[in-house]
Short mmCIF file of N, CA and C in Angstrom, two decimals:
data_model
loop_
_atom_site.label_atom_id
_atom_site.label_comp_id
_atom_site.label_asym_id
_atom_site.label_seq_id
_atom_site.Cartn_x
_atom_site.Cartn_y
_atom_site.Cartn_z
N MET A 1 3.97 -8.37 -10.68
CA MET A 1 4.99 -7.35 -10.02
C MET A 1 5.57 -9.07 -8.80
N ASN A 2 6.24 -9.94 -9.36
CA ASN A 2 6.98 -11.05 -9.21
C ASN A 2 8.11 -10.27 -8.49
N ASP A 3 8.85 -9.25 -8.48
CA ASP A 3 9.64 -8.70 -7.67
C ASP A 3 9.24 -8.01 -6.39
N ALA A 4 7.98 -7.80 -6.17
CA ALA A 4 8.00 -7.09 -4.98
C ALA A 4 6.28 -7.68 -4.34
N GLU A 5 6.87 -8.96 -3.91
CA GLU A 5 5.96 -9.73 -2.86
C GLU A 5 5.04 -9.31 -1.81
N ASN A 6 5.84 -8.18 -1.16
CA ASN A 6 5.45 -7.62 -0.05
C ASN A 6 4.26 -6.82 -0.54
N LEU A 7 4.58 -6.06 -1.32
CA LEU A 7 3.83 -4.59 -2.26
C LEU A 7 2.75 -5.23 -2.72
N SER A 8 2.40 -6.71 -2.93
CA SER A 8 1.31 -7.21 -3.65
C SER A 8 0.25 -7.12 -2.23
N LYS A 9 1.00 -7.89 -1.34
CA LYS A 9 0.11 -8.00 -0.05
C LYS A 9 -0.56 -7.17 0.51
N LEU A 10 0.38 -5.72 0.29
CA LEU A 10 -0.16 -4.70 1.11
C LEU A 10 -1.10 -4.28 0.23
N LEU A 11 -1.10 -4.33 -1.30
CA LEU A 11 -2.00 -3.81 -1.96
C LEU A 11 -3.51 -4.71 -1.55
N GLY A 12 -3.16 -5.66 -1.02
CA GLY A 12 -4.16 -6.76 -1.16
C GLY A 12 -4.99 -6.28 0.56
N HIS A 13 -4.19 -5.97 1.53
CA HIS A 13 -4.63 -6.27 2.92
C HIS A 13 -5.46 -4.99 3.37
N LEU A 14 -4.59 -3.74 2.31
CA LEU A 14 -5.43 -2.30 2.87
C LEU A 14 -6.45 -2.20 1.85
N PRO A 15 -7.40 -1.42 2.53
CA PRO A 15 -8.17 -1.06 1.50
C PRO A 15 -8.02 -0.24 0.52
N PRO A 16 -8.53 -0.21 -0.34
CA PRO A 16 -8.00 0.79 -1.76
C PRO A 16 -7.61 2.20 -1.16
N ALA A 17 -8.48 2.97 -1.02
CA ALA A 17 -8.34 4.42 -0.55
C ALA A 17 -7.04 4.09 0.56
N VAL A 18 -7.09 3.64 1.42
CA VAL A 18 -5.74 3.70 2.53
C VAL A 18 -4.60 3.53 1.40
N PHE A 19 -4.55 2.40 0.92
CA PHE A 19 -3.28 2.07 0.07
C PHE A 19 -3.20 3.30 -0.83
N ARG A 20 -3.93 4.00 -1.61
CA ARG A 20 -3.66 4.99 -2.59
C ARG A 20 -2.97 6.01 -1.78
N GLU A 21 -4.04 6.72 -0.91
CA GLU A 21 -2.94 7.54 0.18
C GLU A 21 -1.63 7.40 0.53
N PHE A 22 -1.42 6.01 1.12
CA PHE A 22 -0.37 5.67 1.46
C PHE A 22 1.03 6.14 0.35
N MET A 23 0.93 5.46 -1.08
CA MET A 23 1.81 5.42 -1.88
C MET A 23 1.98 7.07 -2.24
N ALA A 24 0.78 7.91 -2.42
CA ALA A 24 1.00 8.93 -2.89
C ALA A 24 1.40 9.74 -1.61
N ASP A 25 1.36 10.06 -0.28
CA ASP A 25 1.75 10.59 0.57
C ASP A 25 3.25 10.33 1.01
N GLU A 26 3.72 9.24 0.78
CA GLU A 26 4.90 8.67 1.30
C GLU A 26 5.84 8.37 -0.14
N PHE A 27 5.29 8.31 -1.25
CA PHE A 27 6.68 7.56 -1.91
C PHE A 27 6.18 8.62 -3.77
N SER A 28 5.17 9.89 -2.83
CA SER A 28 4.85 10.82 -4.33
C SER A 28 4.67 10.34 -5.37
N LEU A 29 3.48 9.04 -5.47
CA LEU A 29 3.42 8.57 -6.68
C LEU A 29 2.06 8.98 -7.28
N ALA A 30 1.70 9.39 -8.36
CA ALA A 30 0.59 9.26 -9.01
C ALA A 30 -0.59 8.68 -9.08
N MET A 31 -1.30 8.17 -8.30
CA MET A 31 -2.16 6.95 -8.57
C MET A 31 -3.41 7.19 -9.08
N PRO A 32 -4.36 6.28 -9.90
CA PRO A 32 -5.65 6.90 -10.16
C PRO A 32 -6.56 7.37 -9.17
N ASP A 33 -7.41 8.34 -9.92
CA ASP A 33 -8.52 8.52 -8.52
C ASP A 33 -9.18 7.15 -8.44
N LEU A 34 -9.97 6.94 -7.38
CA LEU A 34 -10.74 5.67 -7.12
C LEU A 34 -12.28 5.49 -7.54
N ASP A 35 -12.34 4.78 -8.56
CA ASP A 35 -13.67 5.03 -9.14
C ASP A 35 -14.59 4.43 -8.13
N THR A 36 -15.64 4.74 -7.28
CA THR A 36 -16.12 4.12 -6.12
C THR A 36 -17.18 2.95 -6.66
N LYS A 37 -17.76 3.14 -7.97
CA LYS A 37 -18.74 2.19 -9.08
C LYS A 37 -18.03 0.89 -8.80
N LYS A 38 -16.66 0.92 -8.98
CA LYS A 38 -15.72 -0.33 -9.51
C LYS A 38 -15.76 -1.16 -8.13
N THR A 39 -15.41 -2.40 -8.12
CA THR A 39 -15.14 -3.10 -7.02
C THR A 39 -13.69 -2.91 -6.66
N LYS A 40 -13.60 -3.67 -5.36
CA LYS A 40 -12.06 -2.99 -4.84
C LYS A 40 -11.12 -3.76 -5.83
N LYS A 41 -11.27 -5.33 -5.97
CA LYS A 41 -10.37 -5.56 -7.00
C LYS A 41 -10.39 -4.97 -8.28
N GLU A 42 -10.95 -4.30 -8.75
CA GLU A 42 -11.02 -3.24 -9.99
C GLU A 42 -9.98 -2.13 -9.59
N GLN A 43 -10.20 -2.03 -8.19
CA GLN A 43 -9.64 -0.83 -8.09
C GLN A 43 -8.10 -0.62 -7.80
N ARG A 44 -8.15 -2.09 -6.92
CA ARG A 44 -6.32 -2.56 -6.71
C ARG A 44 -5.71 -2.72 -8.42
N GLU A 45 -6.49 -3.10 -9.22
CA GLU A 45 -5.92 -3.75 -10.46
C GLU A 45 -5.38 -2.48 -11.06
N GLN A 46 -6.20 -1.43 -11.00
CA GLN A 46 -5.75 -0.15 -11.70
C GLN A 46 -4.37 0.35 -10.88
N MET A 47 -4.29 0.50 -9.70
CA MET A 47 -3.03 0.47 -8.63
C MET A 47 -1.98 -0.09 -9.06
N GLU A 48 -2.25 -1.16 -9.29
CA GLU A 48 -1.09 -2.53 -9.37
C GLU A 48 -0.71 -2.22 -10.81
N ALA A 49 -1.20 -1.60 -11.81
CA ALA A 49 -0.61 -1.23 -12.76
C ALA A 49 0.27 -0.06 -12.94
N VAL A 50 0.12 1.07 -11.70
CA VAL A 50 0.95 1.98 -12.34
C VAL A 50 2.10 1.24 -11.33
N LEU A 51 1.96 0.58 -10.09
CA LEU A 51 3.15 -0.01 -9.98
C LEU A 51 3.88 -0.73 -10.57
N SER A 52 3.22 -1.64 -11.45
CA SER A 52 4.17 -2.29 -12.24
C SER A 52 4.63 -1.29 -13.69
N ALA A 53 4.69 -0.52 -13.57
CA ALA A 53 4.85 -0.02 -14.77
C ALA A 53 6.23 0.87 -14.16
N LEU A 54 6.31 0.93 -13.09
CA LEU A 54 7.73 1.58 -11.87
C LEU A 54 9.03 0.79 -12.62
N GLY A 55 9.89 1.47 -12.30
CA GLY A 55 11.35 0.98 -12.43
C GLY A 55 11.63 0.38 -11.48
N VAL A 56 12.29 -0.82 -11.74
CA VAL A 56 12.38 -2.09 -10.71
C VAL A 56 13.05 -0.98 -9.69
N SER A 57 14.11 -0.62 -9.76
CA SER A 57 14.87 0.20 -8.59
C SER A 57 13.66 1.12 -7.58
N GLU A 58 12.75 1.59 -8.15
CA GLU A 58 11.68 2.70 -7.23
C GLU A 58 11.25 1.43 -6.53
N ARG A 59 10.31 0.47 -7.65
CA ARG A 59 9.49 -0.57 -6.90
C ARG A 59 10.06 -1.47 -5.70
N GLN A 60 11.56 -1.66 -5.90
CA GLN A 60 12.01 -2.09 -4.80
C GLN A 60 12.16 -1.54 -3.77
N ARG A 61 12.36 -0.14 -3.72
CA ARG A 61 12.56 0.88 -2.63
C ARG A 61 11.44 1.06 -1.81
N ILE A 62 9.99 0.57 -2.63
CA ILE A 62 8.60 0.67 -1.94
C ILE A 62 8.66 -0.40 -1.44
N GLU A 63 9.10 -1.60 -1.92
CA GLU A 63 9.30 -2.97 -1.68
C GLU A 63 9.75 -3.18 -0.01
N GLU A 64 10.99 -2.40 0.07
CA GLU A 64 11.48 -2.70 1.52
C GLU A 64 10.79 -2.01 2.41
N VAL A 65 9.97 -0.90 2.02
CA VAL A 65 8.77 -0.42 2.95
C VAL A 65 7.66 -1.65 3.52
N ALA A 66 7.11 -2.08 2.69
CA ALA A 66 6.09 -2.83 2.55
C ALA A 66 6.23 -3.96 3.07
N GLU A 67 7.99 -4.60 2.99
CA GLU A 67 8.38 -5.77 3.85
C GLU A 67 8.27 -5.53 5.28
N ARG A 68 8.36 -4.19 5.73
CA ARG A 68 8.04 -4.23 7.12
C ARG A 68 7.28 -4.05 7.81
N ILE A 69 5.98 -3.73 6.89
CA ILE A 69 4.38 -3.40 7.28
C ILE A 69 3.12 -4.79 7.06
N VAL A 70 4.05 -5.47 6.34
CA VAL A 70 3.23 -6.76 5.88
C VAL A 70 3.22 -7.38 7.04
N PRO A 71 4.19 -7.82 7.90
CA PRO A 71 4.04 -8.44 8.83
C PRO A 71 3.08 -8.10 9.80
N LEU A 72 2.73 -6.99 10.21
CA LEU A 72 1.80 -5.79 11.00
C LEU A 72 0.67 -6.47 10.41
N SER A 73 0.14 -6.77 9.38
CA SER A 73 -1.45 -7.44 9.11
C SER A 73 -1.66 -8.65 9.59
N ASP A 74 -0.93 -9.44 10.11
CA ASP A 74 -1.42 -10.76 10.89
C ASP A 74 -2.26 -10.29 11.91
N CYS A 75 -2.67 -11.58 12.29
CA CYS A 75 -3.73 -11.20 13.19
C CYS A 75 -3.45 -10.11 14.68
N ALA A 76 -2.04 -10.59 14.92
CA ALA A 76 -1.51 -9.95 15.81
C ALA A 76 -1.24 -8.15 15.61
N GLY A 77 -1.06 -8.39 14.65
CA GLY A 77 -0.68 -6.81 14.04
C GLY A 77 -1.95 -6.10 13.33
N GLN A 78 -3.02 -6.49 12.98
CA GLN A 78 -4.02 -5.85 12.39
C GLN A 78 -4.61 -4.67 13.14
N ASP A 79 -4.60 -4.49 14.64
CA ASP A 79 -4.51 -3.35 15.18
C ASP A 79 -3.75 -2.07 14.62
N VAL A 80 -2.30 -2.53 14.36
CA VAL A 80 -1.84 -1.25 13.28
C VAL A 80 -2.38 -0.86 12.18
N ILE A 81 -2.88 -2.18 11.62
CA ILE A 81 -3.39 -1.84 10.12
C ILE A 81 -4.69 -1.00 10.26
N ASP A 82 -5.63 -1.29 11.59
CA ASP A 82 -6.75 -0.58 11.45
C ASP A 82 -6.17 0.97 12.10
N GLY A 83 -5.11 0.97 12.81
CA GLY A 83 -4.91 2.30 12.87
C GLY A 83 -4.40 3.15 11.81
N PHE A 84 -3.87 2.60 10.68
CA PHE A 84 -3.60 3.39 9.74
C PHE A 84 -4.97 3.64 9.11
N LYS A 85 -5.64 2.60 8.53
CA LYS A 85 -7.08 3.08 8.29
C LYS A 85 -7.92 3.60 9.09
N ASP A 86 -7.66 4.16 10.15
CA ASP A 86 -8.27 5.31 10.94
C ASP A 86 -7.76 6.51 11.20
N ASP A 87 -6.56 6.60 10.33
CA ASP A 87 -5.45 7.79 10.41
C ASP A 87 -5.18 8.30 11.86
N ILE A 88 -4.90 6.98 12.65
CA ILE A 88 -4.34 7.40 13.73
C ILE A 88 -2.85 7.95 14.12
N PHE A 89 -1.52 7.55 13.01
CA PHE A 89 -0.75 7.94 13.07
C PHE A 89 -0.58 8.89 12.14
N ASP A 90 0.43 9.99 12.71
CA ASP A 90 0.86 11.37 12.01
C ASP A 90 1.65 11.05 11.31
N ASP A 91 3.03 10.02 11.02
CA ASP A 91 3.94 10.06 10.75
C ASP A 91 4.15 8.29 10.72
N VAL A 92 4.77 7.76 9.82
CA VAL A 92 5.33 6.27 9.43
C VAL A 92 6.52 6.51 9.51
N ALA A 93 7.14 7.19 10.22
CA ALA A 93 8.77 7.24 9.82
C ALA A 93 9.25 6.22 11.25
N TRP A 94 8.40 5.90 11.73
CA TRP A 94 8.90 5.10 13.00
C TRP A 94 8.91 3.71 12.07
N ILE A 95 8.48 3.40 10.95
CA ILE A 95 8.52 1.74 10.52
C ILE A 95 9.89 2.06 9.69
N LEU A 96 10.43 3.13 8.91
CA LEU A 96 11.19 2.99 8.78
C LEU A 96 12.69 3.18 9.32
#
């Protein structure tokens, strides 16, 4: 996904289950069920395949949202990412 650098970073930063739920809830993407017997890398590869299969314009729309979230995953923003993991945010519309 050379055209979606931030989306790739987000996929790497978030736990697979959180990323899957975010993509399904916010973008209505049909992401594969996660096999807990597989490694996180294998789980991420399955979701990356779904994202790669999207058209460029649809992936770009998701990339724009990811671009706003990724800076939050540095040390200073890690609390925000932890909040996503802990489901403390009811709505992520504030990001948009």
